[in-house]
Amino acid sequence: MRSMRRIPPGPGQESVWDYPRPPRVEPTSRRVRVLFGGVMIADTRRALRVLETSHPPTYYIPPEDVRMEYLTPTVRQSFCEFKGMAGYYTVQVGEKRAENAAWFYARPSPGYEALAGYIAFYPSRMDACYVDDEPVVAQEGDFYGGWITSDIVGPFKGGPGTWGW
């Protein structure tokens, strides 16, 4: 089993172990971008961050700042005990396709209404994701879709041996 010893944050860093449970939604003015198939699928300074204990932030982007012509709804759904029922999109540019690579909450649970319609992307399934100009590292395990940047420290839940945390 992997160690879950909290890494002390340095100057300008956040520890995911200081994030709350249940998760908190907060706006960010940082530039958030998603690149796929040579197209900038999303570009915003109006994203929302979802912060939850042991997880890197997940960024939700307003649909007005997403190239929706590259997203197709799928039949997949999943349930989050906090945010409610999620729907999914396949992202496709030309012949390049990523099934169920983005998700959204059409009618989020009480307390998470701000997320309604906003879209989150799995960074591991995109060509690149950026926060400001920093390339994002995908949260291991591809279940939660967290975005790891140099200003976030863990350890992070998601990889083998971390599910019991």
Short mmCIF file of C-alpha atoms in Angstrom, two decimals:
data_model
loop_
_atom_site.label_atom_id
_atom_site.label_comp_id
_atom_site.label_asym_id
_atom_site.label_seq_id
_atom_site.Cartn_x
_atom_site.Cartn_y
_atom_site.Cartn_z
CA MET A 1 0.00 0.00 0.00
CA ARG A 2 1.24 3.44 -0.89
CA SER A 3 2.11 5.92 1.81
CA MET A 4 -0.50 8.55 2.51
CA ARG A 5 1.85 10.78 4.46
CA ARG A 6 1.00 14.40 3.73
CA ILE A 7 3.70 16.28 1.81
CA PRO A 8 4.19 19.71 3.42
CA PRO A 9 3.43 22.44 0.88
CA GLY A 10 6.16 24.89 -0.05
CA PRO A 11 5.68 28.61 -0.71
CA GLY A 12 2.83 29.16 -3.16
CA GLN A 13 1.70 25.52 -2.98
CA GLU A 14 -1.46 23.83 -1.72
CA SER A 15 -1.70 20.41 -0.13
CA VAL A 16 -4.65 18.33 -1.31
CA TRP A 17 -4.84 17.10 2.28
CA ASP A 18 -5.97 20.61 3.28
CA TYR A 19 -8.91 20.45 0.85
CA PRO A 20 -12.34 19.78 2.43
CA ARG A 21 -14.68 16.83 2.36
CA PRO A 22 -17.36 17.25 1.14
CA PRO A 23 -15.70 19.06 -1.76
CA ARG A 24 -15.73 22.82 -2.25
CA VAL A 25 -16.41 24.62 -5.55
CA GLU A 26 -14.55 27.86 -6.15
CA PRO A 27 -14.01 30.15 -9.14
CA THR A 28 -10.55 30.66 -10.58
CA SER A 29 -9.33 33.37 -12.94
CA ARG A 30 -6.35 31.29 -14.03
CA ARG A 31 -6.31 30.46 -17.73
CA VAL A 32 -7.48 26.88 -18.31
CA ARG A 33 -7.00 25.31 -21.74
CA VAL A 34 -7.69 21.90 -23.30
CA LEU A 35 -6.03 20.77 -26.56
CA PHE A 36 -7.16 17.76 -28.60
CA GLY A 37 -6.52 16.75 -32.19
CA GLY A 38 -4.68 19.98 -32.91
CA VAL A 39 -7.69 22.08 -31.81
CA MET A 40 -8.01 24.21 -28.69
CA ILE A 41 -11.21 22.57 -27.43
CA ALA A 42 -11.55 24.89 -24.42
CA ASP A 43 -10.00 28.16 -23.31
CA THR A 44 -11.27 30.11 -20.32
CA ARG A 45 -10.48 32.34 -17.38
CA ARG A 46 -13.90 31.55 -15.86
CA ALA A 47 -13.39 27.95 -14.73
CA LEU A 48 -14.56 26.49 -11.45
CA ARG A 49 -12.24 24.32 -9.34
CA VAL A 50 -13.59 21.44 -7.31
CA LEU A 51 -11.36 20.76 -4.31
CA GLU A 52 -11.68 17.53 -2.33
CA THR A 53 -9.44 15.96 0.29
CA SER A 54 -6.66 13.84 -1.29
CA HIS A 55 -7.53 14.82 -4.88
CA PRO A 56 -5.89 17.30 -7.23
CA PRO A 57 -8.34 19.98 -8.39
CA THR A 58 -10.80 19.19 -11.15
CA TYR A 59 -11.48 22.14 -13.45
CA TYR A 60 -14.98 22.71 -14.83
CA ILE A 61 -15.25 25.00 -17.85
CA PRO A 62 -18.32 27.03 -18.86
CA PRO A 63 -19.85 25.61 -22.07
CA GLU A 64 -19.58 29.04 -23.73
CA ASP A 65 -15.79 28.61 -23.57
CA VAL A 66 -15.81 25.07 -25.02
CA ARG A 67 -15.88 24.22 -28.73
CA MET A 68 -19.09 22.20 -28.36
CA GLU A 69 -19.06 21.14 -32.01
CA TYR A 70 -16.33 18.63 -31.04
CA LEU A 71 -18.34 17.10 -28.17
CA THR A 72 -21.08 14.49 -28.55
CA PRO A 73 -23.22 13.31 -25.61
CA THR A 74 -22.95 9.60 -24.77
CA VAL A 75 -25.20 7.23 -22.84
CA ARG A 76 -22.68 6.86 -20.00
CA GLN A 77 -23.68 8.15 -16.58
CA SER A 78 -22.07 7.98 -13.16
CA PHE A 79 -23.12 9.09 -9.71
CA CYS A 80 -21.14 11.23 -7.27
CA GLU A 81 -22.34 11.16 -3.68
CA PHE A 82 -21.82 14.92 -3.50
CA LYS A 83 -22.45 16.35 -6.96
CA GLY A 84 -25.14 13.96 -8.24
CA MET A 85 -25.61 12.28 -11.63
CA ALA A 86 -22.99 13.02 -14.29
CA GLY A 87 -23.39 12.74 -18.05
CA TYR A 88 -20.50 12.29 -20.50
CA TYR A 89 -19.23 13.51 -23.84
CA THR A 90 -17.05 11.91 -26.47
CA VAL A 91 -14.51 14.36 -27.88
CA GLN A 92 -13.75 14.01 -31.60
CA VAL A 93 -11.64 16.06 -33.99
CA GLY A 94 -11.45 14.52 -37.47
CA GLU A 95 -10.59 10.84 -37.02
CA LYS A 96 -9.19 11.32 -33.52
CA ARG A 97 -11.74 10.29 -30.89
CA ALA A 98 -11.78 10.01 -27.08
CA GLU A 99 -14.83 8.19 -25.71
CA ASN A 100 -16.40 9.54 -22.51
CA ALA A 101 -13.48 11.94 -22.11
CA ALA A 102 -15.47 14.82 -20.62
CA TRP A 103 -18.31 15.00 -18.13
CA PHE A 104 -20.89 17.41 -16.75
CA TYR A 105 -23.70 17.72 -14.23
CA ALA A 106 -26.95 18.87 -15.85
CA ARG A 107 -28.73 19.11 -12.48
CA PRO A 108 -26.13 18.96 -9.70
CA SER A 109 -27.09 18.22 -6.11
CA PRO A 110 -27.81 21.07 -3.67
CA GLY A 111 -24.63 22.95 -2.82
CA TYR A 112 -23.12 22.27 -6.25
CA GLU A 113 -25.54 24.21 -8.47
CA ALA A 114 -22.69 26.39 -9.78
CA LEU A 115 -21.42 23.37 -11.76
CA ALA A 116 -24.62 23.03 -13.82
CA GLY A 117 -23.65 22.53 -17.46
CA TYR A 118 -19.95 23.18 -16.89
CA ILE A 119 -17.65 20.62 -18.51
CA ALA A 120 -14.66 18.78 -17.04
CA PHE A 121 -12.08 16.91 -19.13
CA TYR A 122 -9.89 13.93 -18.25
CA PRO A 123 -6.40 15.33 -18.91
CA SER A 124 -5.08 11.81 -19.61
CA ARG A 125 -7.40 11.55 -22.62
CA MET A 126 -6.57 14.93 -24.12
CA ASP A 127 -3.41 15.88 -26.03
CA ALA A 128 -2.62 18.52 -23.41
CA CYS A 129 -4.27 20.56 -20.69
CA TYR A 130 -2.85 23.74 -19.21
CA VAL A 131 -3.36 25.89 -16.15
CA ASP A 132 -1.94 29.24 -17.14
CA ASP A 133 0.99 28.08 -19.29
CA GLU A 134 1.88 25.01 -17.24
CA PRO A 135 1.15 21.59 -18.75
CA VAL A 136 -1.05 19.50 -16.46
CA VAL A 137 -0.12 16.02 -15.25
CA ALA A 138 -3.14 13.69 -15.10
CA GLN A 139 -4.18 12.24 -11.75
CA GLU A 140 -3.19 8.59 -11.73
CA GLY A 141 -5.94 6.05 -12.16
CA ASP A 142 -8.13 8.12 -14.50
CA PHE A 143 -11.18 7.79 -12.24
CA TYR A 144 -11.33 11.28 -10.74
CA GLY A 145 -9.83 13.36 -13.53
CA GLY A 146 -7.75 15.66 -11.31
CA TRP A 147 -5.27 18.14 -12.77
CA ILE A 148 -1.82 18.15 -11.15
CA THR A 149 0.32 21.27 -11.41
CA SER A 150 3.50 22.34 -9.62
CA ASP A 151 1.51 24.32 -7.05
CA ILE A 152 -0.28 21.18 -5.76
CA VAL A 153 1.29 18.56 -3.48
CA GLY A 154 -0.06 15.16 -2.39
CA PRO A 155 0.15 12.31 -2.15
CA PHE A 156 -2.85 11.94 -4.46
CA LYS A 157 -5.57 9.33 -4.33
CA GLY A 158 -6.23 7.39 -7.53
CA GLY A 159 -3.32 5.05 -8.17
CA PRO A 160 -2.95 1.43 -7.10
CA GLY A 161 -3.04 1.01 -3.33
CA THR A 162 -4.76 4.34 -2.66
CA TRP A 163 -8.44 3.41 -2.84
CA GLY A 164 -8.68 2.69 0.88
CA TRP A 165 -7.52 6.15 1.93
#
